[in-house]
Short mmCIF file of C-alpha atoms and ligand atoms in Angstrom, two decimals:
data_model
loop_
_atom_site.label_atom_id
_atom_site.label_comp_id
_atom_site.label_asym_id
_atom_site.label_seq_id
_atom_site.Cartn_x
_atom_site.Cartn_y
_atom_site.Cartn_z
CA MET E 1 12.34 54.30 -197.31
CA SER E 2 8.81 54.18 -196.08
CA THR E 3 7.61 54.95 -192.57
CA MET E 4 4.32 55.50 -190.89
CA ASN E 5 3.33 58.93 -189.98
CA THR E 6 1.34 59.87 -186.86
CA VAL E 7 -2.11 59.25 -188.43
CA GLY E 8 -1.02 55.97 -189.84
CA ARG E 9 -0.56 56.76 -193.47
CA PRO E 10 2.52 55.43 -195.17
CA THR E 11 4.74 58.28 -196.38
CA THR E 12 7.94 58.61 -198.43
CA PRO E 13 10.11 61.13 -196.64
CA ASN E 14 11.32 63.24 -199.45
CA ALA E 15 8.59 62.37 -202.00
CA VAL E 16 7.66 66.03 -202.46
CA GLU E 17 11.13 66.89 -203.73
CA THR E 18 10.96 64.47 -206.58
CA LYS E 19 7.52 65.58 -207.83
CA PRO E 20 7.34 68.31 -210.41
CA ALA E 21 6.38 71.85 -209.31
CA THR E 22 2.83 72.67 -210.21
CA LEU E 23 2.20 74.89 -213.29
CA THR E 24 0.30 77.49 -211.35
CA GLY E 25 2.26 77.85 -208.11
CA ALA E 26 -0.90 76.49 -206.21
CA ARG E 27 -0.45 73.28 -204.23
CA GLY E 28 -3.59 71.17 -204.13
CA LEU E 29 -6.42 73.47 -203.35
CA LEU E 30 -4.09 75.94 -201.65
CA GLN E 31 -3.89 79.05 -203.90
CA ASP E 32 -0.78 80.94 -204.68
CA GLU E 33 -1.44 84.71 -204.04
CA ALA E 34 0.40 87.81 -204.95
CA LEU E 35 0.80 90.90 -202.89
CA ILE E 36 -2.37 93.12 -202.60
CA PHE E 37 -0.46 95.82 -204.50
CA GLU E 38 -0.08 93.40 -207.41
CA VAL E 39 -3.59 92.10 -207.45
CA GLY E 40 -5.31 95.43 -206.72
CA ARG E 41 -6.05 98.28 -209.23
CA TRP E 42 -6.48 101.76 -208.00
CA ASP E 43 -9.60 102.26 -210.14
CA VAL E 44 -11.63 99.39 -208.52
CA THR E 45 -13.59 99.64 -205.33
CA GLY E 46 -15.69 97.25 -203.26
CA VAL E 47 -18.56 99.71 -202.87
CA ASP E 48 -20.68 101.80 -205.27
CA LEU E 49 -20.96 105.40 -204.28
CA PRO E 50 -22.95 108.03 -206.23
CA ALA E 51 -20.87 110.46 -208.02
CA PRO E 52 -20.25 113.51 -205.69
CA ALA E 53 -22.56 116.50 -206.29
CA GLY E 54 -20.69 119.59 -207.41
CA ASP E 55 -17.67 119.85 -209.54
CA GLY E 56 -14.82 120.26 -207.29
CA SER E 57 -13.58 120.52 -203.79
CA ASP E 58 -12.73 123.38 -201.45
CA LEU E 59 -9.02 122.42 -201.58
CA GLY E 60 -8.19 124.57 -204.54
CA ASP E 61 -4.53 124.13 -205.55
CA LEU E 62 -4.08 121.49 -202.90
CA VAL E 63 -6.35 119.05 -204.55
CA ARG E 64 -4.58 115.67 -205.38
CA ARG E 65 -3.75 115.33 -209.05
CA ASP E 66 -2.59 111.78 -209.27
CA PRO E 67 -4.35 108.66 -208.08
CA ILE E 68 -3.68 108.04 -204.41
CA GLY E 69 -2.13 104.52 -205.30
CA LEU E 70 -3.97 102.37 -202.89
CA PRO E 71 -4.88 99.01 -204.24
CA GLY E 72 -8.57 98.55 -204.79
CA LEU E 73 -10.40 95.27 -204.80
CA SER E 74 -13.98 94.14 -205.15
CA GLU E 75 -15.47 92.59 -202.03
CA PRO E 76 -15.04 89.03 -203.26
CA GLU E 77 -11.48 89.69 -204.34
CA ALA E 78 -10.69 91.27 -201.00
CA MET E 79 -12.09 88.28 -199.12
CA ARG E 80 -10.24 85.79 -201.18
CA HIS E 81 -7.01 87.74 -200.95
CA TYR E 82 -7.04 87.55 -197.14
CA VAL E 83 -8.36 84.03 -196.90
CA ARG E 84 -5.60 82.84 -199.22
CA LEU E 85 -3.02 84.60 -197.11
CA SER E 86 -4.50 83.16 -193.90
CA GLN E 87 -4.10 79.64 -195.35
CA LYS E 88 -0.33 80.22 -195.53
CA ASN E 89 -0.24 80.89 -191.87
CA HIS E 90 -0.80 78.97 -188.74
CA ALA E 91 -3.72 79.73 -186.39
CA ILE E 92 -4.85 78.77 -182.97
CA ASP E 93 -8.15 77.61 -184.39
CA LEU E 94 -6.28 75.13 -186.62
CA ALA E 95 -4.02 73.36 -184.09
CA ILE E 96 -1.92 73.65 -180.98
CA TYR E 97 0.42 76.60 -180.91
CA PRO E 98 3.09 75.37 -178.60
CA LEU E 99 5.20 78.56 -178.28
CA GLY E 100 6.54 78.81 -174.78
CA SER E 101 6.43 82.13 -172.97
CA CYS E 102 3.61 83.24 -175.34
CA THR E 103 0.43 81.53 -174.02
CA MET E 104 -1.38 81.02 -177.26
CA LYS E 105 -4.66 79.64 -176.08
CA HIS E 106 -8.04 79.19 -177.52
CA ASN E 107 -9.97 82.49 -177.78
CA PRO E 108 -13.55 81.63 -176.56
CA ARG E 109 -16.30 82.57 -178.85
CA LEU E 110 -18.37 83.89 -175.96
CA ASN E 111 -15.69 86.62 -175.52
CA GLU E 112 -16.13 87.69 -179.07
CA LYS E 113 -19.88 87.80 -178.80
CA MET E 114 -19.66 90.04 -175.74
CA ALA E 115 -17.04 92.29 -177.37
CA ARG E 116 -19.50 92.89 -180.31
CA LEU E 117 -22.36 94.14 -178.12
CA PRO E 118 -23.07 97.59 -179.58
CA GLY E 119 -22.83 99.23 -176.16
CA PHE E 120 -19.13 98.28 -176.15
CA SER E 121 -18.24 98.09 -179.78
CA ASP E 122 -19.97 101.08 -181.15
CA ILE E 123 -18.91 103.74 -178.68
CA HIS E 124 -16.17 106.34 -179.15
CA PRO E 125 -13.49 107.39 -176.67
CA LEU E 126 -14.50 111.07 -176.99
CA GLN E 127 -18.13 110.49 -176.14
CA PRO E 128 -19.36 112.31 -173.07
CA GLN E 129 -18.63 110.28 -169.96
CA SER E 130 -22.31 110.24 -169.05
CA THR E 131 -23.10 108.22 -172.20
CA VAL E 132 -20.48 105.54 -171.62
CA GLN E 133 -21.20 104.68 -167.93
CA GLY E 134 -21.62 100.96 -168.79
CA ALA E 135 -18.18 100.78 -170.45
CA LEU E 136 -16.57 102.57 -167.47
CA ALA E 137 -18.40 100.13 -165.16
CA LEU E 138 -16.96 97.21 -167.12
CA MET E 139 -13.44 98.70 -166.86
CA ASP E 140 -14.02 99.13 -163.10
CA SER E 141 -15.05 95.51 -162.73
CA LEU E 142 -12.12 94.31 -164.75
CA ALA E 143 -9.89 96.40 -162.40
CA HIS E 144 -11.63 94.96 -159.40
CA TRP E 145 -10.96 91.33 -160.49
CA LEU E 146 -7.34 92.00 -161.54
CA THR E 147 -6.59 93.56 -158.18
CA THR E 148 -8.51 90.80 -156.37
CA LEU E 149 -6.77 88.01 -158.24
CA THR E 150 -3.33 89.57 -157.66
CA GLY E 151 -3.88 90.81 -154.14
CA MET E 152 -2.74 94.33 -155.17
CA PRO E 153 -4.44 97.62 -154.32
CA ALA E 154 -4.35 99.34 -157.74
CA VAL E 155 -4.17 98.74 -161.43
CA ALA E 156 -3.32 100.82 -164.47
CA LEU E 157 -5.45 99.42 -167.38
CA SER E 158 -4.12 101.48 -170.29
CA PRO E 159 -0.78 99.85 -171.26
CA LYS E 160 -1.17 98.01 -174.55
CA ALA E 161 1.08 95.10 -174.16
CA GLY E 162 3.35 93.28 -171.70
CA ALA E 163 6.27 95.36 -172.83
CA HIS E 164 4.29 98.52 -172.53
CA GLY E 165 3.26 97.47 -169.01
CA GLU E 166 6.91 97.01 -168.12
CA LEU E 167 7.46 100.57 -169.25
CA CYS E 168 4.54 101.69 -167.06
CA GLY E 169 5.82 99.79 -164.09
CA LEU E 170 9.41 101.10 -164.32
CA MET E 171 8.15 104.68 -164.98
CA ALA E 172 6.05 104.42 -161.78
CA ILE E 173 9.13 103.11 -159.86
CA ARG E 174 11.24 106.00 -161.26
CA ALA E 175 8.48 108.44 -160.20
CA ALA E 176 8.40 106.87 -156.73
CA HIS E 177 12.26 107.24 -156.40
CA GLU E 178 12.04 110.84 -157.67
CA ALA E 179 9.29 111.63 -155.07
CA LYS E 180 11.72 110.38 -152.39
CA GLY E 181 14.67 112.34 -153.85
CA GLU E 182 16.57 109.05 -154.55
CA HIS E 183 16.37 108.89 -158.36
CA GLU E 184 19.85 110.34 -158.94
CA GLN E 185 21.53 107.67 -156.78
CA ARG E 186 19.50 104.67 -157.83
CA ARG E 187 20.56 104.11 -161.50
CA LYS E 188 20.62 100.30 -161.78
CA VAL E 189 18.01 97.63 -162.52
CA LEU E 190 18.81 94.04 -161.74
CA VAL E 191 17.58 91.43 -164.23
CA PRO E 192 18.24 87.64 -164.08
CA THR E 193 20.03 85.94 -167.10
CA SER E 194 16.86 83.99 -168.03
CA ALA E 195 14.70 87.17 -168.40
CA HIS E 196 12.67 87.88 -171.53
CA GLY E 197 14.43 90.40 -173.78
CA THR E 198 11.80 93.05 -173.03
CA ASN E 199 12.95 93.33 -169.38
CA PRO E 200 16.49 94.65 -169.93
CA ALA E 201 15.19 96.63 -172.98
CA THR E 202 12.66 98.31 -170.93
CA ALA E 203 15.03 99.16 -168.07
CA ALA E 204 17.45 100.65 -170.62
CA PHE E 205 14.68 102.61 -172.29
CA VAL E 206 13.70 104.22 -169.07
CA GLY E 207 17.39 105.25 -168.59
CA TYR E 208 18.63 102.59 -166.18
CA SER E 209 21.76 100.55 -166.56
CA VAL E 210 21.03 96.82 -166.49
CA VAL E 211 22.98 94.45 -164.25
CA GLU E 212 22.61 90.73 -164.81
CA VAL E 213 21.88 88.42 -161.99
CA ALA E 214 23.24 84.83 -162.20
CA GLN E 215 21.13 81.83 -162.26
CA THR E 216 21.53 78.59 -160.17
CA ASP E 217 21.96 75.12 -161.79
CA ASP E 218 18.34 74.35 -161.15
CA GLY E 219 17.15 77.33 -163.10
CA ARG E 220 16.28 79.92 -160.46
CA VAL E 221 17.57 83.31 -159.41
CA ASP E 222 20.90 83.01 -157.57
CA VAL E 223 19.87 84.76 -154.33
CA ALA E 224 23.46 85.22 -153.06
CA ASP E 225 24.34 86.90 -156.36
CA LEU E 226 21.29 89.06 -156.14
CA ALA E 227 22.02 89.97 -152.46
CA ALA E 228 25.61 90.99 -153.45
CA LYS E 229 24.48 93.29 -156.22
CA LEU E 230 21.59 94.92 -154.28
CA GLY E 231 22.46 98.27 -152.68
CA PRO E 232 21.65 102.02 -152.57
CA ASP E 233 22.31 102.30 -156.28
CA VAL E 234 19.62 99.89 -157.30
CA ALA E 235 16.18 101.18 -158.34
CA ALA E 236 14.45 97.88 -158.97
CA ILE E 237 14.75 94.25 -159.76
CA MET E 238 12.78 92.64 -162.63
CA VAL E 239 12.01 88.92 -162.00
CA THR E 240 9.60 86.69 -163.94
CA ASN E 241 7.61 84.28 -161.82
CA PRO E 242 7.09 81.50 -162.77
CA ASN E 243 10.30 82.23 -164.69
CA THR E 244 11.01 81.68 -168.40
CA CYS E 245 12.46 78.27 -167.57
CA GLY E 246 8.97 77.29 -166.48
CA LEU E 247 9.87 77.10 -162.75
CA PHE E 248 8.51 78.74 -159.81
CA GLU E 249 11.01 80.94 -158.02
CA ARG E 250 11.19 79.00 -154.73
CA ASP E 251 13.07 81.93 -152.97
CA ILE E 252 10.65 84.55 -154.03
CA LEU E 253 9.88 85.84 -150.45
CA GLU E 254 13.48 86.12 -149.75
CA ILE E 255 14.06 87.94 -153.02
CA SER E 256 11.38 90.54 -152.30
CA ARG E 257 12.53 90.99 -148.63
CA LEU E 258 16.16 91.63 -149.75
CA THR E 259 14.95 94.01 -152.51
CA HIS E 260 12.85 96.08 -150.13
CA GLU E 261 15.53 96.09 -147.46
CA ALA E 262 17.87 97.75 -149.99
CA GLY E 263 15.26 100.38 -150.72
CA ALA E 264 14.45 99.09 -154.25
CA TYR E 265 11.21 97.98 -155.80
CA PHE E 266 10.20 94.56 -157.07
CA TYR E 267 8.89 94.52 -160.67
CA CYS E 268 7.44 91.11 -161.38
CA ASP E 269 7.01 90.12 -165.11
CA GLY E 270 3.56 88.60 -164.92
CA ALA E 271 3.52 87.06 -168.36
CA ASN E 272 3.28 83.61 -166.80
CA PHE E 273 0.47 84.57 -164.38
CA ASN E 274 -1.63 81.80 -166.08
CA ALA E 275 0.42 79.17 -164.18
CA ILE E 276 -0.58 80.58 -160.84
CA VAL E 277 -3.87 82.49 -161.23
CA GLY E 278 -6.38 81.57 -158.54
CA ARG E 279 -3.60 79.87 -156.51
CA VAL E 280 -0.98 82.50 -155.70
CA ARG E 281 -1.50 86.29 -155.26
CA PRO E 282 1.54 88.23 -156.29
CA GLY E 283 0.74 90.87 -153.73
CA ASP E 284 1.49 88.30 -151.03
CA LEU E 285 4.93 87.72 -152.51
CA GLY E 286 5.85 91.40 -152.01
CA VAL E 287 5.58 92.38 -155.74
CA ASP E 288 5.35 96.23 -156.27
CA ALA E 289 4.41 96.22 -159.98
CA MET E 290 3.36 93.56 -162.33
CA HIS E 291 1.98 93.49 -165.82
CA ILE E 292 -0.70 90.99 -166.84
CA ASN E 293 -0.90 90.16 -170.47
CA LEU E 294 -4.60 89.83 -171.19
CA HIS E 295 -3.66 88.20 -174.45
CA LYS E 296 -1.91 85.46 -172.45
CA THR E 297 -3.54 84.72 -169.13
CA PHE E 298 -6.95 85.93 -170.01
CA SER E 299 -7.45 84.53 -173.52
CA THR E 300 -7.81 87.54 -175.62
CA PRO E 301 -6.49 86.98 -179.09
CA HIS E 302 -2.86 87.85 -180.06
CA GLY E 303 -3.94 88.79 -183.44
CA GLY E 304 -1.16 89.71 -185.90
CA GLY E 305 0.93 90.99 -182.93
CA GLY E 306 -2.00 92.85 -181.51
CA PRO E 307 -4.01 94.38 -180.19
CA GLY E 308 -2.61 93.31 -176.86
CA ALA E 309 -3.34 94.73 -173.43
CA GLY E 310 -0.96 94.72 -170.47
CA PRO E 311 -2.62 96.24 -167.35
CA VAL E 312 -0.17 96.71 -164.60
CA VAL E 313 -1.08 96.07 -160.84
CA LEU E 314 0.66 98.38 -158.39
CA SER E 315 1.51 98.23 -154.71
CA GLU E 316 0.51 100.84 -152.05
CA ALA E 317 3.88 102.45 -152.62
CA LEU E 318 3.47 102.79 -156.39
CA ALA E 319 -0.27 103.32 -156.80
CA PRO E 320 -0.24 107.10 -156.52
CA PHE E 321 2.04 107.28 -159.64
CA ALA E 322 -0.28 105.19 -161.85
CA PRO E 323 -0.74 106.81 -165.23
CA ALA E 324 -3.89 108.62 -166.23
CA PRO E 325 -6.65 107.92 -167.01
CA TRP E 326 -7.91 106.86 -163.55
CA ILE E 327 -11.54 105.60 -163.25
CA VAL E 328 -13.06 106.98 -160.03
CA ALA E 329 -16.52 106.12 -158.73
CA ASP E 330 -17.87 109.38 -157.31
CA GLY E 331 -21.32 108.29 -155.97
CA GLU E 332 -23.13 109.53 -159.10
CA GLY E 333 -21.36 106.99 -161.32
CA PHE E 334 -17.97 106.70 -162.90
CA LYS E 335 -15.70 109.46 -163.97
CA LEU E 336 -12.33 109.42 -165.85
CA VAL E 337 -9.61 111.48 -164.30
CA GLU E 338 -7.62 112.22 -167.54
CA ARG E 339 -4.74 114.46 -166.26
CA GLU E 340 -2.37 114.82 -163.32
CA GLU E 341 -4.95 116.49 -161.16
CA ASP E 342 -7.46 115.71 -158.44
CA GLU E 343 -7.18 112.13 -157.32
CA ALA E 344 -4.43 111.54 -159.88
CA ALA E 345 -2.26 114.50 -158.79
CA GLN E 346 0.98 112.37 -158.79
CA ALA E 347 0.17 110.33 -161.88
CA LEU E 348 3.23 109.77 -164.07
CA GLY E 349 1.42 111.25 -167.04
CA ARG E 350 -0.27 109.15 -169.80
CA LEU E 351 1.01 106.02 -171.64
CA CYS E 352 -1.42 106.25 -174.54
CA ALA E 353 -4.17 108.31 -175.98
CA PHE E 354 -7.66 107.48 -174.56
CA GLN E 355 -8.27 104.61 -172.31
CA GLY E 356 -6.56 101.51 -173.67
CA GLN E 357 -7.89 98.46 -175.53
CA MET E 358 -11.59 98.42 -174.75
CA GLY E 359 -12.31 95.37 -176.86
CA MET E 360 -9.72 93.36 -174.98
CA TYR E 361 -11.15 94.51 -171.53
CA VAL E 362 -14.55 93.11 -172.50
CA ARG E 363 -12.97 89.77 -173.70
CA ALA E 364 -10.82 89.37 -170.58
CA LEU E 365 -13.73 90.12 -168.21
CA SER E 366 -15.95 87.69 -170.17
CA TYR E 367 -13.22 84.99 -169.73
CA MET E 368 -13.04 85.74 -166.02
CA MET E 369 -16.72 85.69 -165.41
CA SER E 370 -17.35 82.62 -167.44
CA HIS E 371 -14.81 80.66 -165.41
CA GLY E 372 -15.53 82.05 -161.87
CA SER E 373 -12.85 81.82 -159.12
CA ASP E 374 -12.87 77.95 -159.07
CA GLY E 375 -12.51 77.95 -162.89
CA LEU E 376 -9.59 80.32 -162.92
CA ARG E 377 -7.92 78.12 -160.34
CA GLN E 378 -8.50 75.30 -162.69
CA VAL E 379 -6.96 77.17 -165.52
CA ALA E 380 -3.71 77.32 -163.65
CA GLU E 381 -3.95 73.67 -162.58
CA ASP E 382 -4.75 72.36 -166.03
CA ALA E 383 -2.03 74.61 -167.74
CA VAL E 384 0.52 73.08 -165.31
CA LEU E 385 -0.85 69.52 -165.66
CA ASN E 386 -0.70 69.71 -169.50
CA ALA E 387 2.86 70.94 -169.51
CA ASN E 388 3.95 68.15 -167.08
CA TYR E 389 2.19 65.57 -169.24
CA ILE E 390 4.19 66.67 -172.24
CA LYS E 391 7.42 66.75 -170.17
CA ALA E 392 6.67 63.21 -168.82
CA ARG E 393 5.89 61.78 -172.14
CA LEU E 394 8.97 63.25 -173.99
CA GLN E 395 11.74 62.93 -171.37
CA ASP E 396 12.83 59.50 -172.29
CA LEU E 397 13.72 60.70 -175.82
CA MET E 398 14.47 64.31 -175.43
CA SER E 399 16.52 65.89 -172.58
CA PRO E 400 14.65 68.14 -170.14
CA ALA E 401 16.63 71.18 -169.18
CA PHE E 402 15.85 70.88 -165.51
CA PRO E 403 14.92 67.20 -165.03
CA ASP E 404 14.33 67.33 -161.29
CA GLY E 405 10.80 67.90 -160.12
CA PRO E 406 7.77 69.00 -162.03
CA CYS E 407 7.57 72.15 -164.16
CA MET E 408 4.95 74.84 -164.11
CA HIS E 409 3.03 75.76 -167.28
CA GLU E 410 5.84 75.07 -169.83
CA ALA E 411 8.17 72.26 -170.48
CA LEU E 412 11.77 73.12 -171.28
CA PHE E 413 14.17 70.89 -173.24
CA ASP E 414 17.70 71.45 -174.25
CA ASP E 415 19.53 69.95 -177.34
CA GLU E 416 21.77 67.61 -175.42
CA TRP E 417 19.74 64.72 -176.81
CA LEU E 418 20.62 65.76 -180.43
CA LYS E 419 24.34 65.55 -179.73
CA GLY E 420 26.03 63.56 -182.52
CA THR E 421 23.07 63.72 -184.92
CA ASP E 422 24.13 66.80 -186.82
CA ILE E 423 20.61 68.04 -186.35
CA THR E 424 20.02 71.37 -184.56
CA THR E 425 16.99 72.71 -182.63
CA LEU E 426 16.27 74.88 -185.82
CA ASP E 427 16.29 71.87 -188.05
CA PHE E 428 14.00 69.98 -185.66
CA ALA E 429 11.60 72.88 -185.50
CA LYS E 430 11.41 73.11 -189.37
CA ALA E 431 10.59 69.35 -189.55
CA MET E 432 7.69 69.88 -187.13
CA ILE E 433 6.15 72.24 -189.68
CA ASP E 434 6.09 69.42 -192.24
CA GLU E 435 4.21 67.26 -189.68
CA GLY E 436 1.57 69.97 -189.30
CA PHE E 437 2.67 71.57 -186.06
CA HIS E 438 3.87 75.04 -185.33
CA PRO E 439 7.27 74.92 -183.63
CA MET E 440 7.78 75.47 -179.94
CA THR E 441 9.79 78.59 -178.85
CA MET E 442 13.41 77.98 -179.88
CA TYR E 443 16.78 79.12 -178.39
CA PHE E 444 14.94 80.91 -175.51
CA PRO E 445 15.61 81.25 -172.70
CA LEU E 446 19.18 81.98 -173.66
CA VAL E 447 20.65 80.18 -170.58
CA VAL E 448 19.63 76.84 -171.99
CA HIS E 449 21.66 75.42 -174.98
CA GLY E 450 19.46 74.89 -177.96
CA ALA E 451 16.33 75.56 -175.95
CA MET E 452 12.98 74.12 -176.90
CA LEU E 453 10.27 75.66 -174.76
CA ILE E 454 6.86 74.14 -175.02
CA GLU E 455 3.69 75.62 -173.47
CA PRO E 456 0.50 73.80 -174.22
CA THR E 457 -1.98 75.86 -172.10
CA GLU E 458 -5.03 74.57 -170.34
CA THR E 459 -7.20 74.70 -173.50
CA GLU E 460 -5.60 71.66 -175.22
CA SER E 461 -7.37 68.36 -174.63
CA LYS E 462 -5.55 65.15 -173.90
CA ALA E 463 -6.27 63.92 -177.43
CA GLU E 464 -4.69 66.92 -178.94
CA LEU E 465 -1.71 66.75 -176.58
CA ASP E 466 -1.35 63.12 -177.65
CA ARG E 467 -1.34 63.99 -181.32
CA PHE E 468 1.35 66.56 -180.68
CA ILE E 469 3.46 64.28 -178.52
CA ASP E 470 3.15 61.34 -181.01
CA ALA E 471 4.46 63.65 -183.76
CA MET E 472 7.30 64.81 -181.56
CA ARG E 473 8.20 61.17 -180.62
CA ALA E 474 8.21 60.17 -184.20
CA LEU E 475 10.40 63.04 -185.18
CA ALA E 476 12.73 62.52 -182.18
CA THR E 477 13.10 58.77 -183.07
CA ALA E 478 13.87 59.78 -186.72
CA ALA E 479 16.53 62.22 -185.56
CA LYS E 480 18.17 59.74 -183.32
CA ALA E 481 18.15 57.15 -186.13
CA GLY E 482 20.17 59.43 -188.26
CA ASP E 483 17.48 60.40 -190.79
CA ALA E 484 19.22 63.83 -191.10
CA ASP E 485 17.79 64.60 -194.56
CA ARG E 486 14.32 64.87 -193.19
CA PHE E 487 15.56 67.66 -190.93
CA LYS E 488 18.28 69.49 -192.89
CA GLY E 489 16.09 70.18 -195.83
CA ALA E 490 12.84 70.89 -193.85
CA PRO E 491 10.36 72.32 -194.36
CA PHE E 492 9.49 70.31 -197.59
CA HIS E 493 5.73 70.78 -197.50
CA ALA E 494 5.36 74.40 -196.34
CA PRO E 495 4.45 77.23 -198.84
CA LEU E 496 8.10 78.44 -198.50
CA ARG E 497 11.13 76.42 -197.77
CA ARG E 498 13.97 77.33 -195.38
CA LEU E 499 14.30 81.05 -195.38
CA ASP E 500 17.48 83.21 -194.85
CA GLU E 501 16.40 84.54 -191.52
CA THR E 502 19.63 86.35 -190.84
CA ARG E 503 19.41 88.28 -194.04
CA ALA E 504 15.66 88.95 -193.46
CA ALA E 505 16.53 90.47 -190.12
CA ARG E 506 19.64 92.35 -191.32
CA GLN E 507 18.34 93.63 -194.60
CA PRO E 508 14.52 93.81 -194.34
CA VAL E 509 12.73 94.81 -197.48
CA LEU E 510 9.98 96.97 -196.09
CA ARG E 511 8.91 98.93 -199.21
CA TRP E 512 7.22 97.50 -202.29
CA THR E 513 7.99 99.19 -205.58
CA ALA E 514 5.91 98.63 -208.69
CA PRO E 515 7.75 96.85 -211.50
CA GLU E 516 8.54 99.19 -214.36
CA GLY E 517 5.59 99.62 -216.74
CA SER E 518 3.15 97.60 -214.55
CA ASN E 519 -0.45 98.86 -214.22
CA ALA E 520 -0.48 97.80 -210.57
CA ALA E 521 -1.62 100.27 -207.95
CA ALA E 522 0.87 102.99 -206.82
C1 PLP V 1 5.25 87.87 -173.69
C2 PLP V 1 6.23 88.26 -172.64
C3 PLP V 1 6.60 89.55 -172.48
C4 PLP V 1 6.15 90.65 -173.35
O1 PLP V 1 4.79 90.82 -173.45
P1 PLP V 1 4.09 91.41 -174.85
O2 PLP V 1 2.66 91.49 -174.54
O3 PLP V 1 4.48 90.50 -175.94
O4 PLP V 1 4.67 92.81 -174.98
C5 PLP V 1 7.41 89.85 -171.42
N1 PLP V 1 7.95 88.85 -170.67
C6 PLP V 1 7.64 87.59 -170.83
C7 PLP V 1 8.16 86.58 -169.84
C8 PLP V 1 6.79 87.14 -171.81
O5 PLP V 1 6.49 85.92 -171.98
#
């Protein structure tokens, strides 16, 4: 059977399976690559250093007798190793990364240039404060714009990810209840069923018991259920807005009113702030604490899972409990208050060593300043427009989870449209890889059966969206036509085929051991 793929080349669906494996393990010009422990040798190094003067060390008996076992590579070998690995992976500079609830957007090169200015990149956190006034001024400006954009009086910059920001927010909430003598009675945190897993995990980590709040048929918090569960035993609610179904919480003002009436605090998960930045100020919604993922809304790179940055904005009620360090302008310049003293007498302690992710602060501020207030507003508008374009162009073939009305920054489909095809969301996602696209978020939020959550972000052009949509339409049509082989065996063209993900999660192999008799490092 021959069909046309999205770039118009005729393809034979399972051609790759019938071709012989290559003799080297490479595919075309894509190299096969072993682990660094296997390619490296402990006696090789990328730099030539003169032999040390003297004949020993001061360590006496403690001096190491065996090689340290780290793999050594020359500079070109090291470069090739990592470039080969990078080719096996997906990257935002290669194509759209449509993961929902992740906001994988282009990382502007201007941000990188700013972050590499020596005054930001070559400083050390232990330098005297008088020598890093520029860096402190930058942190102060970032704090100013984060509080201005959110309409909140204070921000704690140091948390290093969204989840870490949640921890910061809930610890501030606990500190506030402790200060009022109400901590012992308020042991519950209310979390809607559609919440990101980090919300209940954080609440449990801080020592609260988690109570689920139901969701309405149109994907929002069930306010009646929330009201019934609020009471003198509740410390806080954690609500994501826009929520993980990609929908604005219509009753958000009522939700915050009820919460405050019950003496609880409103933690807002701000991971989706990119959908409303410049248009809605969370402070006006009655939010008490909200993290902002700089690696989502403000375009800093996600990297290999980091470094992230999750500053937390705080209301008047929670601001005194913000963790150290605090940056304070004292007329002479800026100073860091490092402990629970002076201005920060009620600080909840520290969340990390030093001041947080300086390089990410520079990138985020660079993004804000290059856009300006009108540009940031357009960020939100374009992110929402792009998601609605995807929803509109796919909804005749795929089933939107919440068909009524527009979505915010992400389009959510369920697997209703795959009924009777024997193809699952997972199969469909694997086939997307063969077509050159990273899959969308799958099976999240949990409240939607076989969920497919697609977030394009504002940095995708219409041409790129069309490329993605055309591929999705071609795949959806093939699925409905009963071409199950294309999906069940996918991916056919990726460096590795279908993996045993359950086993990988249950029995992870985290330690490499050298094969017997090998001369590999270690
Ligand atoms: C990404 C995300 C988080 C967690 O943020 P990290 O920076 O990955 O720790 C929490 N909630 C929601 C809704 C998210 O999308």
